[in-house]
């Protein structure tokens, strides 16, 4: 992950300054495919004598392929539609497709289980083959059927001055901090979720239904929150969804007792619908910020912005794990079992209230986010005027 943090901004910048007859994003999508396929083979079908060093290099390859594919895909998506509400719709579809992919991945071990296999080499091999087949097919479909907007060739600029101008972008700084904070809270809940189901509720057999309800209901929530964001704005919709999530986790989840697993499944369905807003809408907000940067600098740098954005996506889970697991241990919780009632109550409190301060801080920052539909409309009109003048000068 440390290598990932260093590489992503560089990959994003290279994507921005690439200029080919196929576009600047599509060539990088092609480059990512064989790397991701190789990584899938190395990770999911390792030799029998694989050790820690092998695992390091194998995961480095698969992370590199995923980084190239994810960065260019995100930047490309932000450039497909330039309107404020159109970006919400694209981000919603993208998140929906992401969740659908998670469901497909979850089906692989479910299918192999019917053949008598658990989490073994056969199941992992099936997962690797699935990735190696679907990756080239889906990328080929996107490249073949989705147009890439044309942008003028961009000259490379000094790295330090480029990063300095990016960090001067106030809305980008704010959304990065807000997303880091809220995603840290979400990661606290994710870190303790399995423990809460298995040890506090005492129903480990419900882990699958809980995850299915959570991910499945994200799909249901996307069109709802896209519609809400059209009325009140993306930043306000994301903030309100965080307030609702606080109420669901801190109030309703606290009422659960051991054995209330199916009630928890229903609660996670509601949380899935709610979380689709703060998981999806910030992606559209980053696209609006990139327009603001383009107006300020004259350069379209979506790849670089999403490269830096990915840094904050990687930092949050690491922070959450570093905070949550030692805290649970200090409170007496033992993941292997044999916990006292006091330790289980501490686990419940961490799960229910741990995300609250992070969600609240993230919501407050989203409420004060400055780029709404009106201001973005002004930015787009100025960019269109500049583009028309450049076209007239070229003629």
mmCIF file of C-alpha atoms in Angstrom:
data_model
loop_
_atom_site.group_PDB
_atom_site.id
_atom_site.type_symbol
_atom_site.label_atom_id
_atom_site.label_comp_id
_atom_site.label_asym_id
_atom_site.label_seq_id
_atom_site.Cartn_x
_atom_site.Cartn_y
_atom_site.Cartn_z
ATOM 1 C CA UNK A 1 0.000 0.000 0.000
ATOM 2 C CA UNK A 2 2.931 2.328 0.642
ATOM 3 C CA UNK A 3 4.107 1.715 -2.946
ATOM 4 C CA UNK A 4 0.524 2.327 -4.078
ATOM 5 C CA UNK A 5 0.518 5.753 -2.427
ATOM 6 C CA UNK A 6 3.752 6.739 -4.153
ATOM 7 C CA UNK A 7 2.818 5.406 -7.579
ATOM 8 C CA UNK A 8 -0.783 6.594 -7.992
ATOM 9 C CA UNK A 9 -0.138 10.356 -8.396
ATOM 10 C CA UNK A 10 2.629 9.604 -10.911
ATOM 11 C CA UNK A 11 0.366 7.276 -12.901
ATOM 12 C CA UNK A 12 -2.406 9.862 -12.865
ATOM 13 C CA UNK A 13 -0.082 12.575 -14.152
ATOM 14 C CA UNK A 14 1.246 10.340 -16.943
ATOM 15 C CA UNK A 15 -2.339 9.615 -17.957
ATOM 16 C CA UNK A 16 -3.103 13.354 -18.127
ATOM 17 C CA UNK A 17 -0.213 14.156 -20.490
ATOM 18 C CA UNK A 18 -0.660 11.106 -22.743
ATOM 19 C CA UNK A 19 -1.730 11.972 -26.277
ATOM 20 C CA UNK A 20 -2.614 9.291 -28.838
ATOM 21 C CA UNK A 21 -5.159 8.933 -31.613
ATOM 22 C CA UNK A 22 -7.080 6.607 -29.284
ATOM 23 C CA UNK A 23 -7.226 9.217 -26.520
ATOM 24 C CA UNK A 24 -5.296 9.612 -23.297
ATOM 25 C CA UNK A 25 -7.225 7.235 -20.986
ATOM 26 C CA UNK A 26 -7.903 4.236 -23.247
ATOM 27 C CA UNK A 27 -4.215 3.308 -23.835
ATOM 28 C CA UNK A 28 -3.689 3.079 -20.076
ATOM 29 C CA UNK A 29 -6.746 0.852 -19.756
ATOM 30 C CA UNK A 30 -5.111 -1.500 -22.269
ATOM 31 C CA UNK A 31 -1.804 -1.383 -20.352
ATOM 32 C CA UNK A 32 -3.565 -2.257 -17.091
ATOM 33 C CA UNK A 33 -5.278 -5.400 -18.427
ATOM 34 C CA UNK A 34 -2.265 -7.762 -18.775
ATOM 35 C CA UNK A 35 -0.767 -6.469 -15.506
ATOM 36 C CA UNK A 36 -3.993 -7.146 -13.608
ATOM 37 C CA UNK A 37 -4.368 -10.557 -15.242
ATOM 38 C CA UNK A 38 -0.780 -11.466 -14.313
ATOM 39 C CA UNK A 39 -1.382 -10.275 -10.754
ATOM 40 C CA UNK A 40 -4.560 -12.364 -10.539
ATOM 41 C CA UNK A 41 -2.660 -15.446 -11.609
ATOM 42 C CA UNK A 42 0.193 -14.803 -9.155
ATOM 43 C CA UNK A 43 -2.092 -14.070 -6.182
ATOM 44 C CA UNK A 44 -4.870 -16.623 -6.658
ATOM 45 C CA UNK A 45 -2.852 -19.481 -8.170
ATOM 46 C CA UNK A 46 0.501 -19.412 -6.342
ATOM 47 C CA UNK A 47 2.993 -22.284 -6.317
ATOM 48 C CA UNK A 48 2.929 -24.650 -3.364
ATOM 49 C CA UNK A 49 6.185 -23.227 -1.943
ATOM 50 C CA UNK A 50 5.090 -19.559 -2.040
ATOM 51 C CA UNK A 51 6.408 -17.508 0.885
ATOM 52 C CA UNK A 52 6.094 -13.942 2.198
ATOM 53 C CA UNK A 53 8.449 -12.509 -0.420
ATOM 54 C CA UNK A 54 6.374 -14.110 -3.185
ATOM 55 C CA UNK A 55 3.215 -12.661 -1.637
ATOM 56 C CA UNK A 56 4.762 -9.182 -1.555
ATOM 57 C CA UNK A 57 5.656 -9.199 -5.247
ATOM 58 C CA UNK A 58 2.395 -10.861 -6.284
ATOM 59 C CA UNK A 59 0.255 -8.305 -4.431
ATOM 60 C CA UNK A 60 2.448 -5.479 -5.765
ATOM 61 C CA UNK A 61 1.660 -6.588 -9.326
ATOM 62 C CA UNK A 62 -2.093 -6.897 -8.768
ATOM 63 C CA UNK A 63 -2.215 -3.546 -6.918
ATOM 64 C CA UNK A 64 -0.311 -1.879 -9.772
ATOM 65 C CA UNK A 65 -2.734 -3.219 -12.372
ATOM 66 C CA UNK A 66 -5.728 -2.229 -10.262
ATOM 67 C CA UNK A 67 -4.267 1.248 -9.679
ATOM 68 C CA UNK A 68 -3.726 1.922 -13.386
ATOM 69 C CA UNK A 69 -7.184 0.633 -14.279
ATOM 70 C CA UNK A 70 -8.958 2.405 -11.416
ATOM 71 C CA UNK A 71 -7.281 5.778 -11.899
ATOM 72 C CA UNK A 72 -7.860 6.006 -15.633
ATOM 73 C CA UNK A 73 -11.411 4.694 -15.277
ATOM 74 C CA UNK A 74 -12.241 7.309 -12.609
ATOM 75 C CA UNK A 75 -10.732 10.191 -14.582
ATOM 76 C CA UNK A 76 -12.432 9.021 -17.774
ATOM 77 C CA UNK A 77 -15.791 8.819 -15.988
ATOM 78 C CA UNK A 78 -15.442 12.376 -14.650
ATOM 79 C CA UNK A 79 -14.798 13.617 -18.208
ATOM 80 C CA UNK A 80 -17.675 11.759 -19.898
ATOM 81 C CA UNK A 81 -20.352 14.134 -18.586
ATOM 82 C CA UNK A 82 -19.634 17.760 -17.752
ATOM 83 C CA UNK A 83 -22.890 18.798 -16.078
ATOM 84 C CA UNK A 84 -23.265 18.971 -12.287
ATOM 85 C CA UNK A 85 -26.179 16.526 -12.031
ATOM 86 C CA UNK A 86 -24.946 14.364 -14.897
ATOM 87 C CA UNK A 87 -21.823 13.570 -12.900
ATOM 88 C CA UNK A 88 -23.979 12.391 -9.999
ATOM 89 C CA UNK A 89 -25.690 9.971 -12.357
ATOM 90 C CA UNK A 90 -22.407 8.647 -13.762
ATOM 91 C CA UNK A 91 -20.948 8.251 -10.269
ATOM 92 C CA UNK A 92 -24.101 6.433 -9.202
ATOM 93 C CA UNK A 93 -23.920 3.989 -12.088
ATOM 94 C CA UNK A 94 -20.220 3.444 -11.424
ATOM 95 C CA UNK A 95 -20.790 2.665 -7.752
ATOM 96 C CA UNK A 96 -23.695 0.406 -8.671
ATOM 97 C CA UNK A 97 -21.464 -1.499 -11.078
ATOM 98 C CA UNK A 98 -18.801 -1.739 -8.369
ATOM 99 C CA UNK A 99 -21.276 -3.302 -5.945
ATOM 100 C CA UNK A 100 -22.525 -5.642 -8.673
ATOM 101 C CA UNK A 101 -18.928 -6.749 -9.178
ATOM 102 C CA UNK A 102 -18.608 -7.464 -5.448
ATOM 103 C CA UNK A 103 -21.751 -9.591 -5.638
ATOM 104 C CA UNK A 104 -20.324 -11.526 -8.616
ATOM 105 C CA UNK A 105 -17.110 -12.123 -6.667
ATOM 106 C CA UNK A 106 -19.158 -13.330 -3.685
ATOM 107 C CA UNK A 107 -20.927 -15.824 -5.925
ATOM 108 C CA UNK A 108 -17.675 -17.618 -6.779
ATOM 109 C CA UNK A 109 -17.118 -19.216 -3.335
ATOM 110 C CA UNK A 110 -20.855 -19.834 -3.066
ATOM 111 C CA UNK A 111 -20.760 -21.855 -6.307
ATOM 112 C CA UNK A 112 -17.585 -23.748 -5.384
ATOM 113 C CA UNK A 113 -19.158 -24.578 -2.010
ATOM 114 C CA UNK A 114 -21.869 -26.519 -3.844
ATOM 115 C CA UNK A 115 -19.041 -28.605 -5.336
ATOM 116 C CA UNK A 116 -17.689 -29.422 -1.887
ATOM 117 C CA UNK A 117 -14.907 -26.803 -1.711
ATOM 118 C CA UNK A 118 -14.294 -24.303 1.049
ATOM 119 C CA UNK A 119 -11.706 -21.510 0.985
ATOM 120 C CA UNK A 120 -9.103 -23.734 -0.715
ATOM 121 C CA UNK A 121 -6.877 -23.663 -3.770
ATOM 122 C CA UNK A 122 -9.758 -24.662 -6.055
ATOM 123 C CA UNK A 123 -11.949 -21.770 -4.907
ATOM 124 C CA UNK A 124 -9.102 -19.263 -5.077
ATOM 125 C CA UNK A 125 -8.164 -20.530 -8.519
ATOM 126 C CA UNK A 126 -11.754 -20.065 -9.656
ATOM 127 C CA UNK A 127 -11.646 -16.491 -8.354
ATOM 128 C CA UNK A 128 -8.435 -15.833 -10.292
ATOM 129 C CA UNK A 129 -9.846 -17.307 -13.513
ATOM 130 C CA UNK A 130 -12.975 -15.184 -13.117
ATOM 131 C CA UNK A 131 -10.864 -12.022 -12.902
ATOM 132 C CA UNK A 132 -8.643 -13.068 -15.793
ATOM 133 C CA UNK A 133 -11.692 -13.639 -18.021
ATOM 134 C CA UNK A 134 -13.841 -10.655 -17.021
ATOM 135 C CA UNK A 135 -11.095 -8.000 -16.982
ATOM 136 C CA UNK A 136 -10.225 -8.048 -20.714
ATOM 137 C CA UNK A 137 -13.870 -8.512 -21.718
ATOM 138 C CA UNK A 138 -15.195 -5.575 -19.719
ATOM 139 C CA UNK A 139 -12.319 -3.244 -20.613
ATOM 140 C CA UNK A 140 -12.684 -4.128 -24.297
ATOM 141 C CA UNK A 141 -16.412 -3.344 -24.130
ATOM 142 C CA UNK A 142 -15.782 0.027 -22.486
ATOM 143 C CA UNK A 143 -13.038 0.984 -24.937
ATOM 144 C CA UNK A 144 -15.083 -0.119 -27.950
ATOM 145 C CA UNK A 145 -18.425 1.462 -27.080
ATOM 146 C CA UNK A 146 -17.694 4.474 -24.858
ATOM 147 C CA UNK A 147 -16.233 7.626 -26.449
ATOM 148 C CA UNK A 148 -13.397 9.513 -24.826
ATOM 149 C CA UNK A 149 -13.647 13.325 -24.905
ATOM 150 C CA UNK A 150 -10.898 14.999 -26.878
ATOM 151 C CA UNK A 151 -8.681 17.480 -25.042
ATOM 152 C CA UNK A 152 -5.761 19.571 -26.339
ATOM 153 C CA UNK A 153 -2.317 18.047 -25.938
ATOM 154 C CA UNK A 154 -0.874 19.094 -22.585
ATOM 155 C CA UNK A 155 2.762 19.871 -21.984
ATOM 156 C CA UNK A 156 4.436 18.366 -18.903
ATOM 157 C CA UNK A 157 4.953 20.854 -16.074
ATOM 158 C CA UNK A 158 7.480 20.673 -13.218
ATOM 159 C CA UNK A 159 6.348 18.154 -10.623
ATOM 160 C CA UNK A 160 6.749 20.394 -7.564
ATOM 161 C CA UNK A 161 4.862 23.323 -9.058
ATOM 162 C CA UNK A 162 2.137 20.965 -10.288
ATOM 163 C CA UNK A 163 1.602 19.504 -6.821
ATOM 164 C CA UNK A 164 1.761 22.972 -5.237
ATOM 165 C CA UNK A 165 -1.009 24.270 -7.491
ATOM 166 C CA UNK A 166 -3.109 21.192 -6.734
ATOM 167 C CA UNK A 167 -2.769 21.702 -2.978
ATOM 168 C CA UNK A 168 -3.854 25.342 -3.382
ATOM 169 C CA UNK A 169 -7.250 24.106 -4.573
ATOM 170 C CA UNK A 170 -9.383 24.796 -1.490
ATOM 171 C CA UNK A 171 -12.420 22.646 -2.401
ATOM 172 C CA UNK A 172 -10.120 19.706 -3.138
ATOM 173 C CA UNK A 173 -8.358 20.044 0.212
ATOM 174 C CA UNK A 174 -11.710 20.144 1.974
ATOM 175 C CA UNK A 175 -13.189 17.092 0.260
ATOM 176 C CA UNK A 176 -9.990 15.078 0.789
ATOM 177 C CA UNK A 177 -10.055 15.824 4.516
ATOM 178 C CA UNK A 178 -13.806 15.165 4.725
ATOM 179 C CA UNK A 179 -13.533 11.868 2.854
ATOM 180 C CA UNK A 180 -10.560 10.723 4.932
ATOM 181 C CA UNK A 181 -12.458 11.453 8.126
ATOM 182 C CA UNK A 182 -15.760 9.840 7.111
ATOM 183 C CA UNK A 183 -14.100 6.812 5.504
ATOM 184 C CA UNK A 184 -12.043 6.308 8.664
ATOM 185 C CA UNK A 185 -15.345 6.114 10.533
ATOM 186 C CA UNK A 186 -16.758 3.666 7.994
ATOM 187 C CA UNK A 187 -13.590 1.579 8.288
ATOM 188 C CA UNK A 188 -13.934 1.478 12.077
ATOM 189 C CA UNK A 189 -17.376 -0.094 11.565
ATOM 190 C CA UNK A 190 -16.044 -2.463 8.880
ATOM 191 C CA UNK A 191 -13.138 -3.538 11.104
ATOM 192 C CA UNK A 192 -15.457 -4.510 13.961
ATOM 193 C CA UNK A 193 -18.407 -5.795 11.892
ATOM 194 C CA UNK A 194 -17.431 -9.478 11.762
ATOM 195 C CA UNK A 195 -16.525 -9.459 15.479
ATOM 196 C CA UNK A 196 -19.874 -7.865 16.319
ATOM 197 C CA UNK A 197 -21.823 -10.510 14.387
ATOM 198 C CA UNK A 198 -19.778 -13.488 15.542
ATOM 199 C CA UNK A 199 -19.033 -12.612 19.187
ATOM 200 C CA UNK A 200 -21.634 -10.123 20.409
ATOM 201 C CA UNK A 201 -24.696 -11.307 18.481
ATOM 202 C CA UNK A 202 -23.347 -14.855 18.594
ATOM 203 C CA UNK A 203 -24.552 -15.710 15.068
ATOM 204 C CA UNK A 204 -21.548 -16.111 12.731
ATOM 205 C CA UNK A 205 -23.780 -17.925 10.219
ATOM 206 C CA UNK A 206 -25.370 -14.540 9.433
ATOM 207 C CA UNK A 207 -22.161 -12.930 8.145
ATOM 208 C CA UNK A 208 -23.139 -13.750 4.552
ATOM 209 C CA UNK A 209 -26.712 -12.411 4.805
ATOM 210 C CA UNK A 210 -25.451 -9.247 6.522
ATOM 211 C CA UNK A 211 -22.931 -8.545 3.752
ATOM 212 C CA UNK A 212 -25.475 -9.361 1.051
ATOM 213 C CA UNK A 213 -28.061 -7.032 2.616
ATOM 214 C CA UNK A 214 -25.516 -4.258 2.972
ATOM 215 C CA UNK A 215 -24.042 -4.439 -0.531
ATOM 216 C CA UNK A 216 -27.318 -5.273 -2.236
ATOM 217 C CA UNK A 217 -29.121 -2.314 -0.704
ATOM 218 C CA UNK A 218 -26.359 0.040 -1.848
ATOM 219 C CA UNK A 219 -27.630 -0.691 -5.360
ATOM 220 C CA UNK A 220 -31.166 0.208 -4.292
ATOM 221 C CA UNK A 221 -30.034 3.456 -2.688
ATOM 222 C CA UNK A 222 -28.058 4.873 -5.622
ATOM 223 C CA UNK A 223 -31.003 6.118 -7.762
ATOM 224 C CA UNK A 224 -32.732 7.472 -4.659
ATOM 225 C CA UNK A 225 -29.756 9.595 -3.592
ATOM 226 C CA UNK A 226 -29.028 10.744 -7.149
ATOM 227 C CA UNK A 227 -32.610 12.039 -7.271
ATOM 228 C CA UNK A 228 -32.211 13.732 -3.863
ATOM 229 C CA UNK A 229 -28.918 15.320 -4.923
ATOM 230 C CA UNK A 230 -30.644 16.909 -7.925
ATOM 231 C CA UNK A 231 -32.856 18.823 -5.493
ATOM 232 C CA UNK A 232 -30.454 19.766 -2.701
ATOM 233 C CA UNK A 233 -26.979 19.283 -4.173
ATOM 234 C CA UNK A 234 -24.442 16.486 -3.899
ATOM 235 C CA UNK A 235 -22.636 17.871 -0.862
ATOM 236 C CA UNK A 236 -25.813 18.326 1.194
ATOM 237 C CA UNK A 237 -27.129 14.879 0.222
ATOM 238 C CA UNK A 238 -23.838 13.286 1.308
ATOM 239 C CA UNK A 239 -23.939 15.213 4.606
ATOM 240 C CA UNK A 240 -27.539 14.189 5.341
ATOM 241 C CA UNK A 241 -26.743 10.543 4.594
ATOM 242 C CA UNK A 242 -23.989 10.664 7.219
ATOM 243 C CA UNK A 243 -26.388 12.090 9.815
ATOM 244 C CA UNK A 244 -28.844 9.260 9.059
ATOM 245 C CA UNK A 245 -26.018 6.714 9.357
ATOM 246 C CA UNK A 246 -25.172 8.135 12.799
ATOM 247 C CA UNK A 247 -28.764 7.650 13.931
ATOM 248 C CA UNK A 248 -28.906 4.097 12.593
ATOM 249 C CA UNK A 249 -25.627 2.967 14.177
ATOM 250 C CA UNK A 250 -25.631 4.920 17.436
ATOM 251 C CA UNK A 251 -29.338 4.621 18.279
ATOM 252 C CA UNK A 252 -30.840 1.539 16.615
ATOM 253 C CA UNK A 253 -27.793 -0.762 16.698
ATOM 254 C CA UNK A 254 -27.321 -0.016 20.403
ATOM 255 C CA UNK A 255 -30.741 -1.564 21.092
ATOM 256 C CA UNK A 256 -29.686 -4.963 19.730
ATOM 257 C CA UNK A 257 -29.043 -7.893 22.052
ATOM 258 C CA UNK A 258 -27.379 -11.273 21.504
ATOM 259 C CA UNK A 259 -29.537 -13.334 19.175
ATOM 260 C CA UNK A 260 -30.962 -10.310 17.329
ATOM 261 C CA UNK A 261 -29.023 -11.211 14.182
ATOM 262 C CA UNK A 262 -31.917 -11.027 11.727
ATOM 263 C CA UNK A 263 -32.872 -7.614 13.050
ATOM 264 C CA UNK A 264 -29.276 -6.614 12.378
ATOM 265 C CA UNK A 265 -29.575 -7.909 8.791
ATOM 266 C CA UNK A 266 -32.514 -5.527 8.276
ATOM 267 C CA UNK A 267 -30.624 -2.656 9.889
ATOM 268 C CA UNK A 268 -27.641 -3.248 7.579
ATOM 269 C CA UNK A 269 -30.016 -3.075 4.630
ATOM 270 C CA UNK A 270 -31.064 0.427 5.724
ATOM 271 C CA UNK A 271 -27.409 1.351 6.253
ATOM 272 C CA UNK A 272 -26.611 0.096 2.749
ATOM 273 C CA UNK A 273 -29.247 2.389 1.250
ATOM 274 C CA UNK A 274 -27.891 5.289 3.327
ATOM 275 C CA UNK A 275 -24.204 4.674 2.645
ATOM 276 C CA UNK A 276 -24.707 4.703 -1.125
ATOM 277 C CA UNK A 277 -24.855 8.519 -0.887
ATOM 278 C CA UNK A 278 -21.542 9.199 0.844
ATOM 279 C CA UNK A 279 -19.834 6.397 -1.100
ATOM 280 C CA UNK A 280 -21.036 7.626 -4.511
ATOM 281 C CA UNK A 281 -21.611 11.384 -4.562
ATOM 282 C CA UNK A 282 -18.062 12.484 -3.597
ATOM 283 C CA UNK A 283 -16.829 10.991 -6.887
ATOM 284 C CA UNK A 284 -19.028 13.445 -8.794
ATOM 285 C CA UNK A 285 -17.853 16.255 -6.525
ATOM 286 C CA UNK A 286 -14.222 15.528 -7.468
ATOM 287 C CA UNK A 287 -15.206 15.900 -11.128
ATOM 288 C CA UNK A 288 -16.631 19.357 -10.372
ATOM 289 C CA UNK A 289 -13.416 20.262 -8.543
ATOM 290 C CA UNK A 290 -11.386 19.224 -11.593
ATOM 291 C CA UNK A 291 -13.428 21.673 -13.690
ATOM 292 C CA UNK A 292 -12.580 24.413 -11.179
ATOM 293 C CA UNK A 293 -8.893 23.484 -11.467
ATOM 294 C CA UNK A 294 -9.104 23.527 -15.270
ATOM 295 C CA UNK A 295 -10.555 27.037 -15.141
ATOM 296 C CA UNK A 296 -7.764 28.171 -12.795
ATOM 297 C CA UNK A 297 -4.798 26.549 -14.535
ATOM 298 C CA UNK A 298 -5.880 25.861 -18.132
ATOM 299 C CA UNK A 299 -4.927 22.180 -17.731
ATOM 300 C CA UNK A 300 -7.225 19.134 -17.539
ATOM 301 C CA UNK A 301 -5.626 17.056 -14.780
ATOM 302 C CA UNK A 302 -8.250 14.499 -13.817
ATOM 303 C CA UNK A 303 -5.749 11.649 -13.608
ATOM 304 C CA UNK A 304 -3.529 13.513 -11.160
ATOM 305 C CA UNK A 305 -6.481 14.497 -9.002
ATOM 306 C CA UNK A 306 -7.793 10.947 -8.783
ATOM 307 C CA UNK A 307 -4.242 9.731 -8.125
ATOM 308 C CA UNK A 308 -3.983 11.985 -5.074
ATOM 309 C CA UNK A 309 -7.595 11.128 -4.126
ATOM 310 C CA UNK A 310 -6.636 7.422 -4.039
ATOM 311 C CA UNK A 311 -3.992 8.263 -1.416
ATOM 312 C CA UNK A 312 -6.716 9.356 0.978
ATOM 313 C CA UNK A 313 -8.769 6.264 0.136
ATOM 314 C CA UNK A 314 -5.823 4.094 1.173
ATOM 315 C CA UNK A 315 -4.966 6.069 4.306
ATOM 316 C CA UNK A 316 -8.401 5.798 5.923
ATOM 317 C CA UNK A 317 -8.603 1.981 6.366
ATOM 318 C CA UNK A 318 -5.025 1.930 7.655
ATOM 319 C CA UNK A 319 -5.879 4.597 10.244
ATOM 320 C CA UNK A 320 -9.034 2.759 11.279
ATOM 321 C CA UNK A 321 -7.282 -0.587 11.735
ATOM 322 C CA UNK A 322 -4.414 1.075 13.607
ATOM 323 C CA UNK A 323 -6.886 2.717 15.997
ATOM 324 C CA UNK A 324 -9.586 0.074 16.377
ATOM 325 C CA UNK A 325 -7.785 -3.235 16.868
ATOM 326 C CA UNK A 326 -5.407 -2.019 19.626
ATOM 327 C CA UNK A 327 -8.367 -0.286 21.312
ATOM 328 C CA UNK A 328 -10.396 -3.510 21.354
ATOM 329 C CA UNK A 329 -7.413 -5.397 22.741
ATOM 330 C CA UNK A 330 -6.913 -2.834 25.505
ATOM 331 C CA UNK A 331 -10.612 -3.125 26.368
ATOM 332 C CA UNK A 332 -10.164 -6.859 26.921
ATOM 333 C CA UNK A 333 -11.686 -8.213 23.710
ATOM 334 C CA UNK A 334 -10.189 -11.449 22.367
ATOM 335 C CA UNK A 335 -10.933 -12.302 18.713
ATOM 336 C CA UNK A 336 -10.317 -15.995 19.460
ATOM 337 C CA UNK A 337 -13.277 -16.107 21.879
ATOM 338 C CA UNK A 338 -13.661 -16.544 25.682
ATOM 339 C CA UNK A 339 -14.725 -12.929 26.245
ATOM 340 C CA UNK A 340 -16.214 -11.515 29.422
ATOM 341 C CA UNK A 341 -19.572 -9.695 29.291
ATOM 342 C CA UNK A 342 -17.666 -6.446 29.855
ATOM 343 C CA UNK A 343 -15.416 -7.114 26.824
ATOM 344 C CA UNK A 344 -18.435 -7.879 24.629
ATOM 345 C CA UNK A 345 -20.156 -4.705 25.788
ATOM 346 C CA UNK A 346 -16.987 -2.753 24.932
ATOM 347 C CA UNK A 347 -17.032 -4.333 21.457
ATOM 348 C CA UNK A 348 -20.634 -3.200 21.013
ATOM 349 C CA UNK A 349 -19.823 0.357 22.090
ATOM 350 C CA UNK A 350 -16.856 0.590 19.711
ATOM 351 C CA UNK A 351 -18.944 -0.741 16.805
ATOM 352 C CA UNK A 352 -21.923 1.542 17.465
ATOM 353 C CA UNK A 353 -20.212 4.757 18.601
ATOM 354 C CA UNK A 354 -16.733 4.500 17.045
ATOM 355 C CA UNK A 355 -17.832 5.867 13.644
ATOM 356 C CA UNK A 356 -19.987 8.661 15.120
ATOM 357 C CA UNK A 357 -17.390 11.450 15.609
ATOM 358 C CA UNK A 358 -15.889 10.760 12.189
ATOM 359 C CA UNK A 359 -19.274 10.787 10.441
ATOM 360 C CA UNK A 360 -20.299 13.958 12.260
ATOM 361 C CA UNK A 361 -17.088 15.791 11.311
ATOM 362 C CA UNK A 362 -17.417 14.609 7.698
ATOM 363 C CA UNK A 363 -21.038 15.785 7.542
ATOM 364 C CA UNK A 364 -20.124 19.251 8.825
ATOM 365 C CA UNK A 365 -17.392 19.590 6.186
ATOM 366 C CA UNK A 366 -19.756 18.490 3.425
ATOM 367 C CA UNK A 367 -22.346 21.056 4.536
ATOM 368 C CA UNK A 368 -19.804 23.890 4.004
ATOM 369 C CA UNK A 369 -18.466 22.548 0.682
ATOM 370 C CA UNK A 370 -18.478 25.583 -1.656
ATOM 371 C CA UNK A 371 -19.154 24.103 -5.132
ATOM 372 C CA UNK A 372 -22.895 23.733 -5.665
ATOM 373 C CA UNK A 373 -24.870 23.476 -8.911
ATOM 374 C CA UNK A 374 -25.040 27.271 -9.394
ATOM 375 C CA UNK A 375 -21.312 27.839 -8.953
ATOM 376 C CA UNK A 376 -20.427 24.851 -11.087
ATOM 377 C CA UNK A 377 -22.702 26.215 -13.801
ATOM 378 C CA UNK A 378 -20.701 29.465 -13.790
ATOM 379 C CA UNK A 379 -17.457 27.477 -14.070
ATOM 380 C CA UNK A 380 -18.785 25.438 -17.002
ATOM 381 C CA UNK A 381 -19.974 28.546 -18.868
ATOM 382 C CA UNK A 382 -16.562 30.161 -18.497
ATOM 383 C CA UNK A 383 -14.838 26.994 -19.680
ATOM 384 C CA UNK A 384 -17.143 26.818 -22.710
ATOM 385 C CA UNK A 385 -16.419 30.471 -23.516
ATOM 386 C CA UNK A 386 -12.684 29.803 -23.299
ATOM 387 C CA UNK A 387 -13.045 26.715 -25.490
ATOM 388 C CA UNK A 388 -15.040 28.643 -28.106
ATOM 389 C CA UNK A 389 -12.438 31.428 -28.203
ATOM 390 C CA UNK A 390 -9.637 28.876 -28.623
ATOM 391 C CA UNK A 391 -11.531 27.197 -31.475
ATOM 392 C CA UNK A 392 -12.128 30.559 -33.165
ATOM 393 C CA UNK A 393 -8.459 31.465 -32.822
ATOM 394 C CA UNK A 394 -7.483 28.106 -34.336
ATOM 395 C CA UNK A 395 -9.747 28.733 -37.331
#
